């Protein structure tokens, strides 16, 4: 992990967070959508912004191609979205905190922070890996070969 990678991931994430938050606020407020529907739609928009930022910015030297990397990225981010939705559901339905502000804090604040840790790990492990299979002895950091 390098400083450049962390900063690039953070920059892409901040742009994605802005898209997610703005769309969630509009869908939850003026559009009047239910909280989980609004969060699900804002997630897809934020995820697409994050992929573009990481593929064409942070990890551009790895030259992601095809739909595979985008599909895996969506899967990793879906796991992160489940974390966000769980935080929102617990707050809204479990704790009875039903205001727009409470929904925003739980879904786009606390949920996003927890999901970011999962997303960083998944993105660098499964989507934009440097070579070899995940966990393989052929991946970066190999000490030596079996043949000497």
XYZ file of N, CA, C and O in Angstrom:
592
model
N 0.848 -1.169 0.000
C 0.000 0.000 0.000
C 0.897 1.236 0.000
O 1.814 1.346 0.785
N 0.608 2.136 -0.918
C 1.402 3.350 -1.009
C 0.542 4.559 -0.649
O -0.692 4.483 -0.624
N 1.226 5.646 -0.403
C 0.521 6.884 -0.095
C -0.322 7.324 -1.289
O -1.445 7.784 -1.144
N 0.241 7.156 -2.506
C -0.469 7.506 -3.732
C -1.768 6.702 -3.865
O -2.806 7.230 -4.248
N -1.695 5.412 -3.541
C -2.877 4.560 -3.621
C -3.948 5.024 -2.635
O -5.126 5.128 -2.981
N -3.545 5.291 -1.408
C -4.504 5.746 -0.401
C -5.137 7.077 -0.781
O -6.355 7.251 -0.662
N -4.314 8.013 -1.251
C -4.841 9.321 -1.637
C -5.755 9.222 -2.857
O -6.800 9.881 -2.915
N -5.363 8.397 -3.828
C -6.201 8.203 -5.011
C -7.529 7.560 -4.671
O -8.589 7.969 -5.157
N -7.465 6.526 -3.833
C -8.692 5.853 -3.403
C -9.579 6.831 -2.629
O -10.797 6.863 -2.826
N -8.970 7.630 -1.768
C -9.726 8.614 -0.991
C -10.363 9.669 -1.898
O -11.525 10.049 -1.691
N -9.622 10.138 -2.899
C -10.167 11.147 -3.816
C -11.349 10.582 -4.607
O -12.398 11.240 -4.726
N -11.188 9.375 -5.143
C -12.299 8.736 -5.872
C -13.476 8.519 -4.929
O -14.636 8.732 -5.308
N -13.180 8.114 -3.712
C -14.223 7.884 -2.728
C -14.960 9.154 -2.337
O -16.178 9.137 -2.145
N -14.226 10.258 -2.218
C -14.885 11.523 -1.880
C -15.827 11.986 -2.985
O -16.928 12.477 -2.706
N -15.396 11.819 -4.227
C -16.280 12.169 -5.343
C -17.516 11.270 -5.346
O -18.634 11.740 -5.553
N -17.295 9.985 -5.119
C -18.416 9.048 -5.072
C -19.339 9.354 -3.901
O -20.563 9.295 -4.031
N -18.748 9.689 -2.757
C -19.535 10.042 -1.578
C -20.407 11.264 -1.857
O -21.583 11.302 -1.496
N -19.835 12.261 -2.533
C -20.597 13.456 -2.893
C -21.779 13.128 -3.789
O -22.897 13.623 -3.578
N -21.545 12.276 -4.789
C -22.630 11.870 -5.686
C -23.693 11.093 -4.914
O -24.897 11.325 -5.078
N -23.245 10.165 -4.072
C -24.158 9.350 -3.269
C -24.990 10.231 -2.338
O -26.217 10.132 -2.303
N -24.339 11.105 -1.601
C -25.023 11.954 -0.635
C -26.001 12.910 -1.307
O -27.148 13.056 -0.859
N -25.574 13.553 -2.389
C -26.444 14.507 -3.079
C -27.685 13.811 -3.631
O -28.814 14.307 -3.476
N -27.476 12.672 -4.270
C -28.619 11.967 -4.839
C -29.533 11.418 -3.737
O -30.757 11.513 -3.832
N -28.953 10.867 -2.679
C -29.766 10.356 -1.572
C -30.618 11.470 -0.975
O -31.813 11.291 -0.722
N -30.029 12.625 -0.763
C -30.740 13.756 -0.172
C -31.900 14.189 -1.067
O -33.004 14.445 -0.576
N -31.656 14.238 -2.371
C -32.731 14.617 -3.309
C -33.824 13.564 -3.373
O -35.011 13.902 -3.398
N -33.430 12.313 -3.420
C -34.425 11.242 -3.514
C -35.233 11.096 -2.233
O -36.425 10.799 -2.259
N -34.590 11.305 -1.100
C -35.256 11.166 0.193
C -36.121 12.379 0.490
O -37.201 12.253 1.058
N -35.635 13.565 0.100
C -36.351 14.814 0.378
C -37.394 15.135 -0.678
O -38.531 14.668 -0.597
N -37.019 15.937 -1.694
C -38.003 16.386 -2.690
C -38.727 15.253 -3.423
O -39.918 15.346 -3.692
N -38.027 14.166 -3.742
C -38.664 13.063 -4.473
C -39.539 12.211 -3.558
O -40.436 11.516 -4.031
N -39.263 12.242 -2.252
C -40.087 11.542 -1.279
C -40.010 10.025 -1.323
O -40.941 9.348 -0.904
N -38.907 9.485 -1.810
C -38.770 8.032 -1.847
C -38.487 7.471 -0.461
O -37.917 8.154 0.395
N -38.866 6.215 -0.217
C -38.541 5.568 1.061
C -37.015 5.490 1.235
O -36.278 5.467 0.247
N -36.535 5.422 2.472
C -35.094 5.511 2.723
C -34.264 4.406 2.062
O -33.185 4.687 1.532
N -34.716 3.175 2.071
C -33.901 2.101 1.491
C -33.874 2.170 -0.033
O -32.850 1.873 -0.654
N -34.962 2.594 -0.634
C -34.987 2.778 -2.084
C -34.058 3.912 -2.485
O -33.258 3.788 -3.425
N -34.147 5.022 -1.779
C -33.287 6.168 -2.067
C -31.813 5.802 -1.911
O -30.975 6.165 -2.735
N -31.491 5.066 -0.855
C -30.100 4.673 -0.616
C -29.614 3.713 -1.690
O -28.471 3.798 -2.142
N -30.457 2.797 -2.114
C -30.063 1.838 -3.147
C -29.742 2.544 -4.462
O -28.747 2.226 -5.122
N -30.567 3.495 -4.845
C -30.326 4.230 -6.089
C -29.095 5.125 -5.995
O -28.294 5.201 -6.938
N -28.939 5.792 -4.870
C -27.763 6.666 -4.723
C -26.481 5.847 -4.670
O -25.433 6.283 -5.122
N -26.574 4.623 -4.160
C -25.428 3.721 -4.131
C -24.931 3.410 -5.541
O -23.730 3.442 -5.814
N -25.835 3.082 -6.442
C -25.434 2.730 -7.812
C -24.718 3.902 -8.472
O -23.686 3.724 -9.128
N -25.210 5.093 -8.274
C -24.567 6.274 -8.847
C -23.180 6.490 -8.238
O -22.198 6.717 -8.953
N -23.091 6.401 -6.922
C -21.801 6.581 -6.254
C -20.805 5.509 -6.638
O -19.614 5.775 -6.818
N -21.270 4.286 -6.784
C -20.402 3.168 -7.170
C -19.803 3.395 -8.550
O -18.609 3.142 -8.777
N -20.594 3.875 -9.473
C -20.100 4.128 -10.827
C -19.066 5.251 -10.834
O -18.055 5.168 -11.542
N -19.282 6.269 -10.047
C -18.309 7.353 -9.926
C -17.008 6.829 -9.319
O -15.915 7.152 -9.787
N -17.101 5.988 -8.295
C -15.908 5.431 -7.647
C -15.123 4.535 -8.600
O -13.889 4.586 -8.632
N -15.818 3.717 -9.381
C -15.116 2.849 -10.323
C -14.346 3.687 -11.349
O -13.176 3.418 -11.623
N -15.007 4.684 -11.901
C -14.344 5.541 -12.885
C -13.115 6.221 -12.276
O -12.044 6.254 -12.883
N -13.245 6.730 -11.064
C -12.113 7.382 -10.401
C -10.962 6.436 -10.132
O -9.788 6.796 -10.307
N -11.269 5.204 -9.726
C -10.207 4.236 -9.452
C -9.614 3.661 -10.732
O -8.402 3.514 -10.852
N -10.448 3.331 -11.708
C -9.956 2.724 -12.949
C -9.141 3.704 -13.773
O -8.116 3.332 -14.358
N -9.573 4.951 -13.835
C -8.886 5.935 -14.666
C -7.965 6.854 -13.871
O -7.308 7.718 -14.445
N -7.913 6.661 -12.572
C -7.055 7.472 -11.712
C -6.121 6.612 -10.888
O -5.016 6.275 -11.302
N -6.585 6.196 -9.728
C -5.769 5.470 -8.758
C -5.044 4.268 -9.340
O -3.848 4.089 -9.121
N -5.752 3.425 -10.073
C -5.180 2.175 -10.577
C -5.018 2.179 -12.095
O -4.996 1.117 -12.715
N -4.864 3.339 -12.704
C -4.769 3.425 -14.166
C -3.564 2.661 -14.714
O -3.592 2.164 -15.821
N -2.490 2.543 -13.929
C -1.292 1.819 -14.371
C -1.545 0.318 -14.509
O -0.775 -0.379 -15.150
N -2.627 -0.186 -13.936
C -2.954 -1.605 -14.042
C -3.855 -1.881 -15.244
O -4.125 -3.031 -15.554
N -4.302 -0.841 -15.889
C -5.099 -0.914 -17.110
C -6.244 -1.919 -17.038
O -6.214 -2.925 -17.738
N -7.221 -1.656 -16.211
C -8.358 -2.573 -16.143
C -9.086 -2.607 -17.479
O -9.272 -1.575 -18.118
N -9.444 -3.796 -17.939
C -10.144 -3.925 -19.211
C -11.361 -4.825 -19.036
O -11.414 -5.662 -18.147
N -12.292 -4.656 -19.933
C -13.466 -5.506 -19.948
C -14.422 -5.249 -18.802
O -14.218 -4.368 -17.970
N -15.448 -6.060 -18.790
C -16.482 -5.915 -17.778
C -16.167 -6.637 -16.481
O -16.801 -6.398 -15.472
N -15.168 -7.536 -16.505
C -14.851 -8.313 -15.314
C -14.512 -7.423 -14.129
O -15.041 -7.592 -13.040
N -13.615 -6.464 -14.337
C -13.208 -5.616 -13.213
C -14.376 -4.780 -12.702
O -14.520 -4.582 -11.495
N -15.232 -4.312 -13.611
C -16.389 -3.537 -13.178
C -17.375 -4.418 -12.419
O -17.925 -4.011 -11.393
N -17.575 -5.642 -12.901
C -18.498 -6.569 -12.226
C -18.000 -6.926 -10.823
O -18.776 -6.944 -9.869
N -16.706 -7.188 -10.688
C -16.148 -7.507 -9.367
C -16.220 -6.273 -8.469
O -16.528 -6.376 -7.282
N -15.952 -5.104 -9.042
C -16.054 -3.859 -8.287
C -17.475 -3.672 -7.762
O -17.674 -3.304 -6.606
N -18.462 -3.941 -8.615
C -19.855 -3.834 -8.175
C -20.152 -4.818 -7.044
O -20.861 -4.477 -6.097
N -19.613 -6.021 -7.134
C -19.838 -7.017 -6.075
C -19.218 -6.569 -4.752
O -19.841 -6.680 -3.689
N -17.989 -6.062 -4.818
C -17.326 -5.566 -3.606
C -18.127 -4.416 -3.010
O -18.341 -4.335 -1.800
N -18.587 -3.529 -3.881
C -19.347 -2.389 -3.398
C -20.741 -2.776 -2.940
O -21.319 -2.106 -2.079
N -21.286 -3.850 -3.490
C -22.575 -4.340 -2.998
C -22.439 -4.810 -1.551
O -23.326 -4.574 -0.724
N -21.315 -5.454 -1.240
C -21.065 -5.855 0.149
C -20.980 -4.619 1.043
O -21.536 -4.593 2.151
N -20.316 -3.577 0.551
C -20.271 -2.317 1.296
C -21.648 -1.692 1.439
O -21.994 -1.133 2.482
N -22.455 -1.808 0.383
C -23.810 -1.255 0.429
C -24.654 -1.971 1.474
O -25.479 -1.346 2.148
N -24.449 -3.267 1.601
C -25.193 -4.004 2.631
C -24.866 -3.482 4.023
O -25.752 -3.384 4.880
N -23.602 -3.125 4.236
C -23.209 -2.528 5.510
C -23.956 -1.212 5.711
O -24.515 -0.945 6.777
N -23.991 -0.378 4.656
C -24.691 0.900 4.753
C -26.187 0.712 4.977
O -26.792 1.394 5.811
N -26.789 -0.206 4.224
C -28.225 -0.448 4.378
C -28.557 -0.998 5.759
O -29.593 -0.657 6.337
N -27.683 -1.831 6.277
C -27.904 -2.368 7.621
C -27.876 -1.241 8.657
O -28.744 -1.184 9.541
N -26.920 -0.333 8.530
C -26.864 0.811 9.454
C -28.136 1.654 9.344
O -28.713 2.058 10.353
N -28.586 1.902 8.120
C -29.798 2.683 7.898
C -31.031 1.966 8.449
O -31.863 2.567 9.132
N -31.132 0.672 8.184
C -32.293 -0.091 8.656
C -32.354 -0.146 10.180
O -33.423 0.008 10.776
N -31.213 -0.369 10.817
C -31.178 -0.413 12.289
C -31.617 0.934 12.864
O -32.435 1.000 13.779
N -31.080 2.022 12.299
C -31.418 3.350 12.794
C -32.895 3.690 12.551
O -33.610 4.118 13.458
N -33.349 3.492 11.309
C -34.702 3.923 10.927
C -35.787 3.024 11.522
O -36.753 3.514 12.098
N -35.606 1.717 11.346
C -36.662 0.788 11.751
C -36.445 0.215 13.156
O -37.399 -0.008 13.881
N -35.187 -0.024 13.507
C -34.905 -0.607 14.819
C -34.939 0.409 15.946
O -35.515 0.164 17.006
N -34.325 1.551 15.718
C -34.242 2.576 16.766
C -35.339 3.633 16.642
O -35.486 4.478 17.526
N -36.059 3.630 15.521
C -37.140 4.587 15.332
C -36.685 6.000 15.022
O -37.448 6.950 15.176
N -35.450 6.164 14.568
C -34.937 7.480 14.188
C -35.292 7.712 12.723
O -34.552 7.335 11.823
N -36.439 8.348 12.467
C -37.013 8.385 11.125
C -36.866 9.717 10.398
O -37.373 9.861 9.287
N -36.177 10.681 10.964
C -36.013 11.959 10.274
C -35.032 11.810 9.114
O -34.232 10.874 9.063
N -35.104 12.742 8.181
C -34.176 12.732 7.047
C -32.736 12.856 7.550
O -31.833 12.201 7.043
N -32.519 13.672 8.558
C -31.173 13.844 9.110
C -30.654 12.534 9.693
O -29.514 12.138 9.453
N -31.482 11.838 10.465
C -31.071 10.556 11.050
C -30.772 9.533 9.961
O -29.791 8.778 10.051
N -31.592 9.516 8.904
C -31.347 8.602 7.788
C -30.031 8.926 7.090
O -29.274 8.030 6.717
N -29.751 10.202 6.919
C -28.517 10.625 6.262
C -27.298 10.264 7.105
O -26.309 9.738 6.589
N -27.367 10.515 8.401
C -26.238 10.204 9.281
C -25.975 8.702 9.325
O -24.836 8.256 9.205
N -27.032 7.918 9.463
C -26.836 6.469 9.584
C -26.429 5.829 8.266
O -25.515 5.005 8.227
N -27.065 6.194 7.159
C -26.769 5.576 5.871
C -25.549 6.144 5.173
O -24.715 5.408 4.649
N -25.437 7.470 5.172
C -24.358 8.125 4.435
C -23.210 8.580 5.319
O -22.210 9.072 4.810
N -23.334 8.437 6.601
C -22.250 8.802 7.524
C -21.616 7.563 8.119
O -20.581 7.090 7.665
N -22.278 7.003 9.096
C -21.747 5.829 9.803
C -21.610 4.634 8.857
O -20.573 3.982 8.809
N -22.657 4.371 8.086
C -22.607 3.244 7.154
C -21.511 3.387 6.122
O -20.804 2.428 5.802
N -21.340 4.603 5.597
C -20.300 4.835 4.586
C -18.907 4.640 5.174
O -18.029 4.060 4.533
N -18.678 5.098 6.387
C -17.361 4.943 7.013
C -17.005 3.468 7.196
O -15.885 3.037 6.864
N -17.937 2.692 7.701
C -17.680 1.263 7.892
C -17.494 0.543 6.551
O -16.613 -0.310 6.399
N -18.306 0.903 5.578
C -18.223 0.260 4.267
C -16.927 0.616 3.532
O -16.425 -0.188 2.738
N -16.371 1.786 3.788
C -15.146 2.207 3.110
C -13.982 1.276 3.420
O -13.179 0.951 2.543
N -13.881 0.841 4.645
C -12.812 -0.097 5.020
C -12.949 -1.385 4.215
O -11.964 -1.872 3.639
N -14.148 -1.910 4.140
C -14.394 -3.124 3.360
C -14.107 -2.893 1.878
O -13.473 -3.719 1.213
N -14.522 -1.766 1.347
C -14.329 -1.466 -0.073
C -12.851 -1.315 -0.431
O -12.426 -1.779 -1.493
N -12.087 -0.656 0.408
C -10.656 -0.501 0.104
C -9.990 -1.864 0.024
O -9.265 -2.162 -0.925
N -10.241 -2.692 1.010
C -9.648 -4.023 1.020
C -10.081 -4.825 -0.209
O -9.264 -5.420 -0.899
N -11.368 -4.842 -0.502
C -11.876 -5.604 -1.634
C -11.404 -5.079 -2.974
O -11.091 -5.854 -3.883
N -11.339 -3.760 -3.099
C -10.902 -3.158 -4.357
C -9.459 -3.503 -4.667
O -9.124 -3.908 -5.779
N -8.578 -3.394 -3.682
C -7.166 -3.677 -3.955
C -6.882 -5.169 -3.969
O -5.915 -5.598 -4.571
N -7.710 -5.988 -3.362
C -7.484 -7.427 -3.318
C -8.070 -8.135 -4.533
O -7.426 -9.016 -5.100
N -9.259 -7.762 -4.959
C -9.946 -8.509 -6.008
C -10.123 -7.766 -7.327
O -10.250 -8.397 -8.365
N -10.182 -6.430 -7.313
C -10.490 -5.708 -8.541
C -9.220 -5.240 -9.256
O -9.008 -5.564 -10.420
N -8.379 -4.514 -8.567
C -7.185 -3.941 -9.179
C -5.926 -4.547 -8.584
O -5.048 -3.846 -8.100
N -5.825 -5.852 -8.618
C -4.633 -6.504 -8.078
C -3.501 -6.391 -9.087
O -3.720 -6.283 -10.277
N -2.301 -6.450 -8.594
C -1.126 -6.207 -9.412
C -0.705 -7.385 -10.279
O 0.116 -7.252 -11.135
N -1.174 -8.549 -10.058
C -0.797 -9.692 -10.889
C -0.915 -10.973 -10.115
O -0.908 -10.990 -8.891
N -1.015 -12.057 -10.828
C -1.145 -13.341 -10.174
C -2.528 -13.507 -9.594
O -3.359 -12.618 -9.641
N -2.791 -14.672 -9.080
C -4.068 -14.943 -8.433
C -4.043 -14.372 -7.013
O -2.998 -14.276 -6.394
N -5.210 -14.068 -6.511
C -5.310 -13.569 -5.140
C -4.797 -14.650 -4.202
O -5.210 -15.798 -4.269
N -3.853 -14.297 -3.355
C -3.303 -15.239 -2.395
C -2.323 -16.227 -3.008
O -1.884 -17.151 -2.356
N -1.992 -16.033 -4.250
C -1.112 -16.958 -4.956
C 0.346 -16.666 -4.645
O 0.727 -15.544 -4.375
N 1.188 -17.681 -4.762
C 2.625 -17.463 -4.580
C 3.196 -16.685 -5.751
O 4.321 -16.213 -5.702
N 2.410 -16.497 -6.829
C 2.878 -15.724 -7.978
C 2.597 -14.243 -7.839
O 3.017 -13.463 -8.661
N 1.882 -13.865 -6.801
C 1.541 -12.459 -6.651
C 2.737 -11.678 -6.100
O 3.732 -12.224 -5.676
N 2.583 -10.359 -6.148
C 3.642 -9.469 -5.709
C 4.093 -9.787 -4.284
O 3.295 -10.133 -3.428
N 5.372 -9.695 -4.023
C 5.882 -9.956 -2.695
C 6.460 -11.349 -2.558
O 6.896 -11.737 -1.488
N 6.503 -12.090 -3.641
C 7.062 -13.444 -3.627
C 8.542 -13.389 -3.302
O 9.277 -12.615 -3.854
N 8.969 -14.251 -2.426
C 10.362 -14.223 -1.955
C 11.277 -14.974 -2.910
O 12.382 -14.543 -3.195
N 10.911 -16.091 -3.390
C 11.778 -16.872 -4.267
C 10.956 -17.856 -5.077
O 9.754 -17.878 -5.006
N 11.634 -18.668 -5.851
C 10.911 -19.659 -6.636
C 11.224 -21.053 -6.144
O 12.197 -21.266 -5.400
N 10.411 -22.005 -6.548
C 10.615 -23.378 -6.124
C 11.840 -23.989 -6.800
O 12.409 -24.946 -6.309
N 12.255 -23.438 -7.924
C 13.378 -24.024 -8.666
C 14.701 -23.365 -8.341
O 15.710 -23.699 -8.902
N 14.685 -22.450 -7.448
C 15.934 -21.854 -7.003
C 16.264 -20.609 -7.693
O 17.205 -20.008 -7.698
